[in-house]
One Martini backbone bead per residue (centre of mass of N, CA, C, O) as a GRO file, in nm:
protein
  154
    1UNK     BB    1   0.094   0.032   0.026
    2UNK     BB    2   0.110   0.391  -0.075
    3UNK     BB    3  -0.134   0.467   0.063
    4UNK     BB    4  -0.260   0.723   0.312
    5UNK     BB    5  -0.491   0.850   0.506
    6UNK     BB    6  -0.510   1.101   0.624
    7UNK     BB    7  -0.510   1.226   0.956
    8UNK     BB    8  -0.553   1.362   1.265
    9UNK     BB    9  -0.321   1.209   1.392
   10UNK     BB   10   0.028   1.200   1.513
   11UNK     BB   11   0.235   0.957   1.654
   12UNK     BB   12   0.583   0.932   1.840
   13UNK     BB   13   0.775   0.677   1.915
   14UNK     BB   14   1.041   0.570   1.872
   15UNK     BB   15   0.922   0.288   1.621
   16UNK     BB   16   0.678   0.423   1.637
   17UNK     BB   17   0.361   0.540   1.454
   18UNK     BB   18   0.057   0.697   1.504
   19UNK     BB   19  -0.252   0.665   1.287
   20UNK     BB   20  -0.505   0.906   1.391
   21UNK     BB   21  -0.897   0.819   1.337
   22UNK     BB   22  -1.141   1.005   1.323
   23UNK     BB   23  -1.465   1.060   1.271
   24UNK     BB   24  -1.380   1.239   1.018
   25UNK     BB   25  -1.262   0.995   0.883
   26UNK     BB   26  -1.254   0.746   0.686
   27UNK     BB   27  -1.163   0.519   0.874
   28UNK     BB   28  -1.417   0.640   1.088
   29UNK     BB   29  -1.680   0.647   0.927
   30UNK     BB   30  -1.879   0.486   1.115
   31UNK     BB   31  -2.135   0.480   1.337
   32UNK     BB   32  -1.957   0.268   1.549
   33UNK     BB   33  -1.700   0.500   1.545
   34UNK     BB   34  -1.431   0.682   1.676
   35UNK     BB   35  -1.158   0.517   1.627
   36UNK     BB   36  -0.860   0.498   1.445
   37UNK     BB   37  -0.553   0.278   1.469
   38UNK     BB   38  -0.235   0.298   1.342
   39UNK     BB   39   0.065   0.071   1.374
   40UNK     BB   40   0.389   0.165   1.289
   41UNK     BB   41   0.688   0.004   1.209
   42UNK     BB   42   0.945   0.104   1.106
   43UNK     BB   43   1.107  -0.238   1.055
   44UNK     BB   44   0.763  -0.397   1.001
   45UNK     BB   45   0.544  -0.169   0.975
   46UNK     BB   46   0.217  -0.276   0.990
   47UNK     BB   47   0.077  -0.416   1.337
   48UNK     BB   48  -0.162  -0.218   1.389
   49UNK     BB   49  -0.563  -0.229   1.452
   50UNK     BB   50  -0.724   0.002   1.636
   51UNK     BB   51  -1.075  -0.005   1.760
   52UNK     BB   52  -1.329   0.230   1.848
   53UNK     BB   53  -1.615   0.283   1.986
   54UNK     BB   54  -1.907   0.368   2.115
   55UNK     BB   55  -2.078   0.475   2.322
   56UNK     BB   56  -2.192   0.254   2.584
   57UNK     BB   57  -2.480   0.163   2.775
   58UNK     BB   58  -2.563  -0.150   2.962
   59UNK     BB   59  -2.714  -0.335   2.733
   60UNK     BB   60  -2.606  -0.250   2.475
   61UNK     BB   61  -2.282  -0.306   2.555
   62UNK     BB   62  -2.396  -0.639   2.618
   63UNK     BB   63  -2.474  -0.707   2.310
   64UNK     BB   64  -2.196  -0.566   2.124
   65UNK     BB   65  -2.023  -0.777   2.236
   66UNK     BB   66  -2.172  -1.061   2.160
   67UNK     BB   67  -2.180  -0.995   1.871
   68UNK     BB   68  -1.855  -1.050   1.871
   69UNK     BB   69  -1.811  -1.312   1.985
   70UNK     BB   70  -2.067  -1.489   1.931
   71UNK     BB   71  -2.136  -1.734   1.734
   72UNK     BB   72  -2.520  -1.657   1.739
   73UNK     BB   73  -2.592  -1.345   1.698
   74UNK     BB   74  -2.423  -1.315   1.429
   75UNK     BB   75  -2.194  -1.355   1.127
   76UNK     BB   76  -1.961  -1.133   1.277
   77UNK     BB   77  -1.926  -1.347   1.508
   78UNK     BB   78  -1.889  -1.608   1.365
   79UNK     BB   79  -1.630  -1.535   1.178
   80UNK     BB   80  -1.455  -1.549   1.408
   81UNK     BB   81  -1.478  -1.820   1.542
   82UNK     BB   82  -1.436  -1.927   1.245
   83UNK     BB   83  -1.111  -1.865   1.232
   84UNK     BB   84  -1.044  -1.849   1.568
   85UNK     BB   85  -1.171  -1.946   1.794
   86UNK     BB   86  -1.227  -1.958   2.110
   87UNK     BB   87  -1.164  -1.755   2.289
   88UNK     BB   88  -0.973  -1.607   2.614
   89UNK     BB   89  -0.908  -1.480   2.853
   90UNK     BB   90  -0.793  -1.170   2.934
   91UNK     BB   91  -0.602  -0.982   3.129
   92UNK     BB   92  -0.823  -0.734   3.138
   93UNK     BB   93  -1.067  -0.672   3.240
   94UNK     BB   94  -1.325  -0.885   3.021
   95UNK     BB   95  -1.166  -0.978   2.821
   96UNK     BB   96  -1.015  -1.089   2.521
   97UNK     BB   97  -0.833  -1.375   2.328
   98UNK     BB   98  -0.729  -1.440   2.003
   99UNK     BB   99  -0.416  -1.599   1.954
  100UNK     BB  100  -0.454  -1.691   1.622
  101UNK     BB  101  -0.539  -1.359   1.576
  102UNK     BB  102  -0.417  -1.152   1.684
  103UNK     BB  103  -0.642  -1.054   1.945
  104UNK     BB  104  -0.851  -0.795   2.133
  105UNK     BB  105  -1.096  -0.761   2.333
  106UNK     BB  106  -1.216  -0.453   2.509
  107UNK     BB  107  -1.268  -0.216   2.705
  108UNK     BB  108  -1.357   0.139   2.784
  109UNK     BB  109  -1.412   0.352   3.078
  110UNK     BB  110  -1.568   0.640   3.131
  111UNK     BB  111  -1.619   0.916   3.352
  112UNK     BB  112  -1.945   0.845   3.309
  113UNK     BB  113  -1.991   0.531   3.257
  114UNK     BB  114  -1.937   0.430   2.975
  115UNK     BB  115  -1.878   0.184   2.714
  116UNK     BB  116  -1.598   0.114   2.493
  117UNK     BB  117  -1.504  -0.070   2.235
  118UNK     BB  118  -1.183  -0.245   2.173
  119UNK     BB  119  -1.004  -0.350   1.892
  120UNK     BB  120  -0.685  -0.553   1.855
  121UNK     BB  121  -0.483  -0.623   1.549
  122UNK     BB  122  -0.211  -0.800   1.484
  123UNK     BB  123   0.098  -0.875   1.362
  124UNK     BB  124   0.315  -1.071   1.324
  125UNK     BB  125   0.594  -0.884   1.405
  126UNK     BB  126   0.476  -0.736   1.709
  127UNK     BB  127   0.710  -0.862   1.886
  128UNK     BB  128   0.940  -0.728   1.750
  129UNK     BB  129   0.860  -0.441   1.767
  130UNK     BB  130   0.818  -0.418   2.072
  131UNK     BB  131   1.130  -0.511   2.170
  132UNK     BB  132   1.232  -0.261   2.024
  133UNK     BB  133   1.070  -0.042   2.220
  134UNK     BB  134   1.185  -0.172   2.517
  135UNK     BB  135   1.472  -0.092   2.426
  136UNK     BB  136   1.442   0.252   2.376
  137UNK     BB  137   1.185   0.323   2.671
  138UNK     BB  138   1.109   0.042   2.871
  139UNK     BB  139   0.859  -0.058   2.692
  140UNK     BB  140   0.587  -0.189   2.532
  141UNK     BB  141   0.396  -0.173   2.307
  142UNK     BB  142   0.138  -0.299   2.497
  143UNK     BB  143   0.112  -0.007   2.686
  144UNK     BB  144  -0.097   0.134   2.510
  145UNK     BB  145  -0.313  -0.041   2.502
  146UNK     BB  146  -0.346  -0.005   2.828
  147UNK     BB  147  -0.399   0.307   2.835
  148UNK     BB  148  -0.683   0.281   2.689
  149UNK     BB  149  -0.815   0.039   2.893
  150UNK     BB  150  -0.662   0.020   3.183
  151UNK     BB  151  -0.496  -0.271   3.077
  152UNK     BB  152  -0.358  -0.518   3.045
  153UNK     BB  153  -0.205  -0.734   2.780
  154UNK     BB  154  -0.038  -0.959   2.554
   0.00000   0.00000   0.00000
């Protein structure tokens, strides 16, 4: 891919560079999306890809979290688990982990109390650009993404 749509914003640190679109960016401009973020590694590329929902407040929260896990509630929850297989409880309270798909489904609470779904899509190589950030920063690529969630990833 040669060309990627302007950003909302650009955040670099050490090997990252973090290319953020808000809902007016055409990568985030979907009814239930606030923000996409893409993590591009120096020397491995693309390597992560982090969608946030919109914020959703109780039973909506928990009906749109089932519609992406369950492979029963609709055909793009079936999806992921025929793709990937029944998930495991990640790290952060809550959390999902596709091991298989280096995937991740999380929450972050916002601080009125609504709750947006972030999922986060990791590429092969996103082990070596992590640890080459570790070298770097003094933490892994995996740290920002915990700071997104509140909570560890793995």
């Amino acid at each position: 891919m040669d060309r990627v749509d302007a950003p909302s914003m650009v955040d670099r640190e050490a090997n990252l560079t973090g290319l953020y679109y808000f809902h007016d960016r055409p990568l985030a401009s979907g009814p239930d999306t606030v923000e996409v973020v893409l993590v591009v590694c120096r020397e491995q590329g693309l390597q992560q890809v982090v969608w946030v929902g919109r914020p959703l407040d109780g039973p909506a929260h928990v009906t749109a979290r089932e519609a992406i896990r369950s492979p029963h509630a609709r055909p793009s929850g079936a999806k992921g688990v025929r793709r990937y297989g029944e998930p495991r409880p990640g790290l952060a309270s809550g959390s999902l982990v596709w091991l298989s798909g280096r995937a991740v489904l999380a929450t972050r609470t916002l601080p009125y109390g609504a709750r947006e779904l972030v999922i986060s899509a990791s590429g092969p190589d996103y082990a070596a650009c992590s640890e080459n950030h570790r070298t770097a920063t003094g933490h892994p690529a995996g740290a920002h993404m915990a700071d997104l969630i509140g909570g560890m990833v793995p």
